Amino acid sequence: MDLFGVVKLIHVFLLATVKYFITFPYALLIGLDKTQAIIAVTVGGISGFFFFYYLSTVLINFIKRNKIHAVHFSAKYLRVDLNRFIQKFKIKSPKSLRKRRFFVKFRNKYGFLGIIVATPILLSIPLGAFLLNRYYSRKKYVFAYMVLSILGWALIFSAITFVLAKPL
């Protein structure tokens, strides 16, 4: 494999860490072999889930710990009442409010397994990792279920590809 092929593999791997569903057709469109595409997309999706799950843990803990410090710092040194400032600009646009309502309804209706199954195809890997960490971090085998979901979708994508693929 030449350098350009390695760059394609890295590109597909990095794209799969964020948006798993569109990466497999994209990998085939840019000229990767079916086997290379399946491996790069699957490993990218699993790696992306682990990365974003632990990143969201760090961010959630950082925000919880430093929220009070930020309010005191802004009041003392910037002479800004941060709580009042946040409330003033907290008016939600209807679009962001609709997204939040969608995620809450989705979580309430489908729960843990819904998020697990829908993360690779409907939600993005970072969003699914954040939702799982935020609402189901104490649940056992979160990583195993998510890896099984990513592998299952990879199996479905590869089966569709091999069935619909035309011989050259």
mmCIF file of C-alpha atoms in Angstrom:
data_model
loop_
_atom_site.group_PDB
_atom_site.id
_atom_site.type_symbol
_atom_site.label_atom_id
_atom_site.label_comp_id
_atom_site.label_asym_id
_atom_site.label_seq_id
_atom_site.Cartn_x
_atom_site.Cartn_y
_atom_site.Cartn_z
ATOM 1 C CA MET A 1 0.000 0.000 0.000
ATOM 2 C CA ASP A 2 1.316 3.405 -0.919
ATOM 3 C CA LEU A 3 1.323 6.579 1.154
ATOM 4 C CA PHE A 4 -1.902 7.822 -0.425
ATOM 5 C CA GLY A 5 -3.675 4.613 0.648
ATOM 6 C CA VAL A 6 -2.467 5.034 4.222
ATOM 7 C CA VAL A 7 -3.715 8.628 4.239
ATOM 8 C CA LYS A 8 -7.119 7.389 3.015
ATOM 9 C CA LEU A 9 -7.247 4.807 5.810
ATOM 10 C CA ILE A 10 -6.371 7.407 8.454
ATOM 11 C CA HIS A 11 -8.932 9.792 6.993
ATOM 12 C CA VAL A 12 -11.681 7.146 7.092
ATOM 13 C CA PHE A 13 -10.653 6.127 10.625
ATOM 14 C CA LEU A 14 -10.883 9.723 11.883
ATOM 15 C CA LEU A 15 -14.200 10.328 10.140
ATOM 16 C CA ALA A 16 -15.626 7.125 11.642
ATOM 17 C CA THR A 17 -14.770 8.337 15.139
ATOM 18 C CA VAL A 18 -17.288 11.125 14.681
ATOM 19 C CA LYS A 19 -19.917 10.100 12.117
ATOM 20 C CA TYR A 20 -20.072 6.354 11.765
ATOM 21 C CA PHE A 21 -23.045 5.921 9.440
ATOM 22 C CA ILE A 22 -21.824 7.952 6.474
ATOM 23 C CA THR A 23 -18.229 6.786 6.683
ATOM 24 C CA PHE A 24 -18.659 3.316 5.197
ATOM 25 C CA PRO A 25 -20.175 4.481 1.871
ATOM 26 C CA TYR A 26 -17.650 7.305 1.809
ATOM 27 C CA ALA A 27 -14.764 4.860 2.245
ATOM 28 C CA LEU A 28 -15.981 2.871 -0.731
ATOM 29 C CA LEU A 29 -16.427 6.023 -2.811
ATOM 30 C CA ILE A 30 -12.860 7.187 -2.259
ATOM 31 C CA GLY A 31 -11.568 3.854 -3.465
ATOM 32 C CA LEU A 32 -10.802 1.781 -0.396
ATOM 33 C CA ASP A 33 -11.108 -1.979 -0.631
ATOM 34 C CA LYS A 34 -14.221 -3.402 1.075
ATOM 35 C CA THR A 35 -12.184 -5.189 3.711
ATOM 36 C CA GLN A 36 -10.070 -2.112 4.441
ATOM 37 C CA ALA A 37 -13.210 0.024 4.657
ATOM 38 C CA ILE A 38 -14.909 -2.347 7.096
ATOM 39 C CA ILE A 39 -11.857 -2.556 9.340
ATOM 40 C CA ALA A 40 -11.109 1.195 9.280
ATOM 41 C CA VAL A 41 -14.723 2.171 9.951
ATOM 42 C CA THR A 42 -15.221 -0.382 12.726
ATOM 43 C CA VAL A 43 -11.977 0.398 14.536
ATOM 44 C CA GLY A 44 -12.631 4.127 14.095
ATOM 45 C CA GLY A 45 -16.124 3.861 15.551
ATOM 46 C CA ILE A 46 -14.997 1.863 18.574
ATOM 47 C CA SER A 47 -12.008 4.145 19.194
ATOM 48 C CA GLY A 48 -14.189 7.221 18.820
ATOM 49 C CA PHE A 49 -16.680 5.904 21.359
ATOM 50 C CA PHE A 50 -13.968 5.232 23.939
ATOM 51 C CA PHE A 51 -12.336 8.619 23.307
ATOM 52 C CA PHE A 52 -15.551 10.640 23.518
ATOM 53 C CA TYR A 53 -16.886 8.664 26.481
ATOM 54 C CA TYR A 54 -13.807 9.469 28.562
ATOM 55 C CA LEU A 55 -13.619 13.023 27.222
ATOM 56 C CA SER A 56 -17.221 13.648 28.270
ATOM 57 C CA THR A 57 -16.384 12.270 31.741
ATOM 58 C CA VAL A 58 -13.575 14.786 32.061
ATOM 59 C CA LEU A 59 -15.698 17.667 30.765
ATOM 60 C CA ILE A 60 -18.692 16.872 32.972
ATOM 61 C CA ASN A 61 -16.481 16.660 36.071
ATOM 62 C CA PHE A 62 -14.589 19.845 35.128
ATOM 63 C CA ILE A 63 -17.801 21.807 34.716
ATOM 64 C CA LYS A 64 -19.224 20.504 37.990
ATOM 65 C CA ARG A 65 -16.052 21.402 39.903
ATOM 66 C CA ASN A 66 -15.353 24.797 38.375
ATOM 67 C CA LYS A 67 -18.804 26.302 37.961
ATOM 68 C CA ILE A 68 -18.655 28.020 41.349
ATOM 69 C CA HIS A 69 -15.084 29.239 40.737
ATOM 70 C CA ALA A 70 -16.082 30.798 37.410
ATOM 71 C CA VAL A 71 -18.965 32.681 39.035
ATOM 72 C CA HIS A 72 -16.741 34.011 41.846
ATOM 73 C CA PHE A 73 -13.912 34.914 39.440
ATOM 74 C CA SER A 74 -16.228 36.854 37.141
ATOM 75 C CA ALA A 75 -17.843 38.680 40.051
ATOM 76 C CA LYS A 76 -14.547 39.615 41.700
ATOM 77 C CA TYR A 77 -12.225 40.433 38.796
ATOM 78 C CA LEU A 78 -14.498 41.149 35.858
ATOM 79 C CA ARG A 79 -17.245 42.776 37.919
ATOM 80 C CA VAL A 80 -19.850 40.819 36.036
ATOM 81 C CA ASP A 81 -22.663 38.928 37.668
ATOM 82 C CA LEU A 82 -22.283 35.736 35.676
ATOM 83 C CA ASN A 83 -25.533 34.214 36.889
ATOM 84 C CA ARG A 84 -27.516 37.231 35.720
ATOM 85 C CA PHE A 85 -25.517 37.361 32.488
ATOM 86 C CA ILE A 86 -26.287 33.698 31.758
ATOM 87 C CA GLN A 87 -29.975 34.154 32.546
ATOM 88 C CA LYS A 88 -30.129 37.168 30.238
ATOM 89 C CA PHE A 89 -28.771 35.226 27.267
ATOM 90 C CA LYS A 90 -30.394 31.924 28.162
ATOM 91 C CA ILE A 91 -33.289 32.486 25.799
ATOM 92 C CA LYS A 92 -33.309 29.366 23.713
ATOM 93 C CA SER A 93 -33.930 29.457 20.040
ATOM 94 C CA PRO A 94 -36.807 27.243 18.969
ATOM 95 C CA LYS A 95 -34.375 25.063 17.000
ATOM 96 C CA SER A 96 -32.119 24.259 19.974
ATOM 97 C CA LEU A 97 -35.151 23.733 22.181
ATOM 98 C CA ARG A 98 -36.543 21.259 19.638
ATOM 99 C CA LYS A 99 -33.238 19.353 19.637
ATOM 100 C CA ARG A 100 -33.191 19.144 23.416
ATOM 101 C CA ARG A 101 -36.795 17.965 23.495
ATOM 102 C CA PHE A 102 -35.979 15.358 20.843
ATOM 103 C CA PHE A 103 -33.116 13.931 22.914
ATOM 104 C CA VAL A 104 -35.172 13.883 26.105
ATOM 105 C CA LYS A 105 -38.102 12.191 24.362
ATOM 106 C CA PHE A 106 -35.735 9.743 22.693
ATOM 107 C CA ARG A 107 -34.096 8.854 26.001
ATOM 108 C CA ASN A 108 -37.435 8.498 27.803
ATOM 109 C CA LYS A 109 -39.042 6.460 25.044
ATOM 110 C CA TYR A 110 -36.199 4.127 24.022
ATOM 111 C CA GLY A 111 -33.864 4.292 27.008
ATOM 112 C CA PHE A 112 -30.479 2.652 27.260
ATOM 113 C CA LEU A 113 -30.850 0.133 24.444
ATOM 114 C CA GLY A 114 -32.307 2.764 22.143
ATOM 115 C CA ILE A 115 -29.270 4.957 22.586
ATOM 116 C CA ILE A 116 -26.974 1.944 22.107
ATOM 117 C CA VAL A 117 -28.629 0.891 18.842
ATOM 118 C CA ALA A 118 -29.205 4.386 17.442
ATOM 119 C CA THR A 119 -25.815 5.903 18.219
ATOM 120 C CA PRO A 120 -23.947 4.578 15.168
ATOM 121 C CA ILE A 121 -26.698 5.329 12.654
ATOM 122 C CA LEU A 122 -28.967 8.145 13.864
ATOM 123 C CA LEU A 123 -26.984 9.913 16.539
ATOM 124 C CA SER A 124 -23.292 10.589 16.198
ATOM 125 C CA ILE A 125 -20.650 8.691 18.150
ATOM 126 C CA PRO A 126 -19.732 11.737 20.320
ATOM 127 C CA LEU A 127 -23.372 12.476 21.127
ATOM 128 C CA GLY A 128 -24.135 8.858 21.955
ATOM 129 C CA ALA A 129 -21.045 8.625 24.153
ATOM 130 C CA PHE A 130 -22.057 11.803 25.985
ATOM 131 C CA LEU A 131 -25.643 10.610 26.515
ATOM 132 C CA LEU A 132 -24.495 7.218 27.766
ATOM 133 C CA ASN A 133 -21.997 8.834 30.102
ATOM 134 C CA ARG A 134 -24.458 11.414 31.356
ATOM 135 C CA TYR A 135 -27.437 9.150 31.978
ATOM 136 C CA TYR A 136 -26.149 5.579 32.122
ATOM 137 C CA SER A 137 -22.575 5.790 33.414
ATOM 138 C CA ARG A 138 -23.353 3.540 36.393
ATOM 139 C CA LYS A 139 -24.871 0.845 34.210
ATOM 140 C CA LYS A 140 -22.833 -2.322 33.828
ATOM 141 C CA TYR A 141 -21.323 -3.285 30.482
ATOM 142 C CA VAL A 142 -21.894 0.047 28.723
ATOM 143 C CA PHE A 143 -18.718 -0.436 26.711
ATOM 144 C CA ALA A 144 -19.537 -4.017 25.774
ATOM 145 C CA TYR A 145 -23.013 -3.090 24.549
ATOM 146 C CA MET A 146 -21.703 -0.180 22.516
ATOM 147 C CA VAL A 147 -18.918 -2.236 20.947
ATOM 148 C CA LEU A 148 -21.483 -4.913 20.066
ATOM 149 C CA SER A 149 -23.705 -2.272 18.502
ATOM 150 C CA ILE A 150 -20.858 -0.879 16.397
ATOM 151 C CA LEU A 151 -19.808 -4.388 15.346
ATOM 152 C CA GLY A 152 -23.408 -5.270 14.534
ATOM 153 C CA TRP A 153 -23.830 -2.237 12.310
ATOM 154 C CA ALA A 154 -20.501 -3.016 10.637
ATOM 155 C CA LEU A 155 -21.789 -6.511 9.938
ATOM 156 C CA ILE A 156 -24.995 -5.096 8.458
ATOM 157 C CA PHE A 157 -23.075 -2.603 6.290
ATOM 158 C CA SER A 158 -20.683 -5.268 5.054
ATOM 159 C CA ALA A 159 -23.540 -7.691 4.293
ATOM 160 C CA ILE A 160 -25.367 -5.042 2.297
ATOM 161 C CA THR A 161 -22.193 -4.162 0.448
ATOM 162 C CA PHE A 162 -21.315 -7.746 -0.422
ATOM 163 C CA VAL A 163 -24.884 -8.520 -1.527
ATOM 164 C CA LEU A 164 -25.329 -5.399 -3.632
ATOM 165 C CA ALA A 165 -21.769 -5.201 -4.951
ATOM 166 C CA LYS A 166 -21.368 -5.772 -8.632
ATOM 167 C CA PRO A 167 -18.363 -7.802 -9.756
ATOM 168 C CA LEU A 168 -15.881 -5.760 -11.757
#
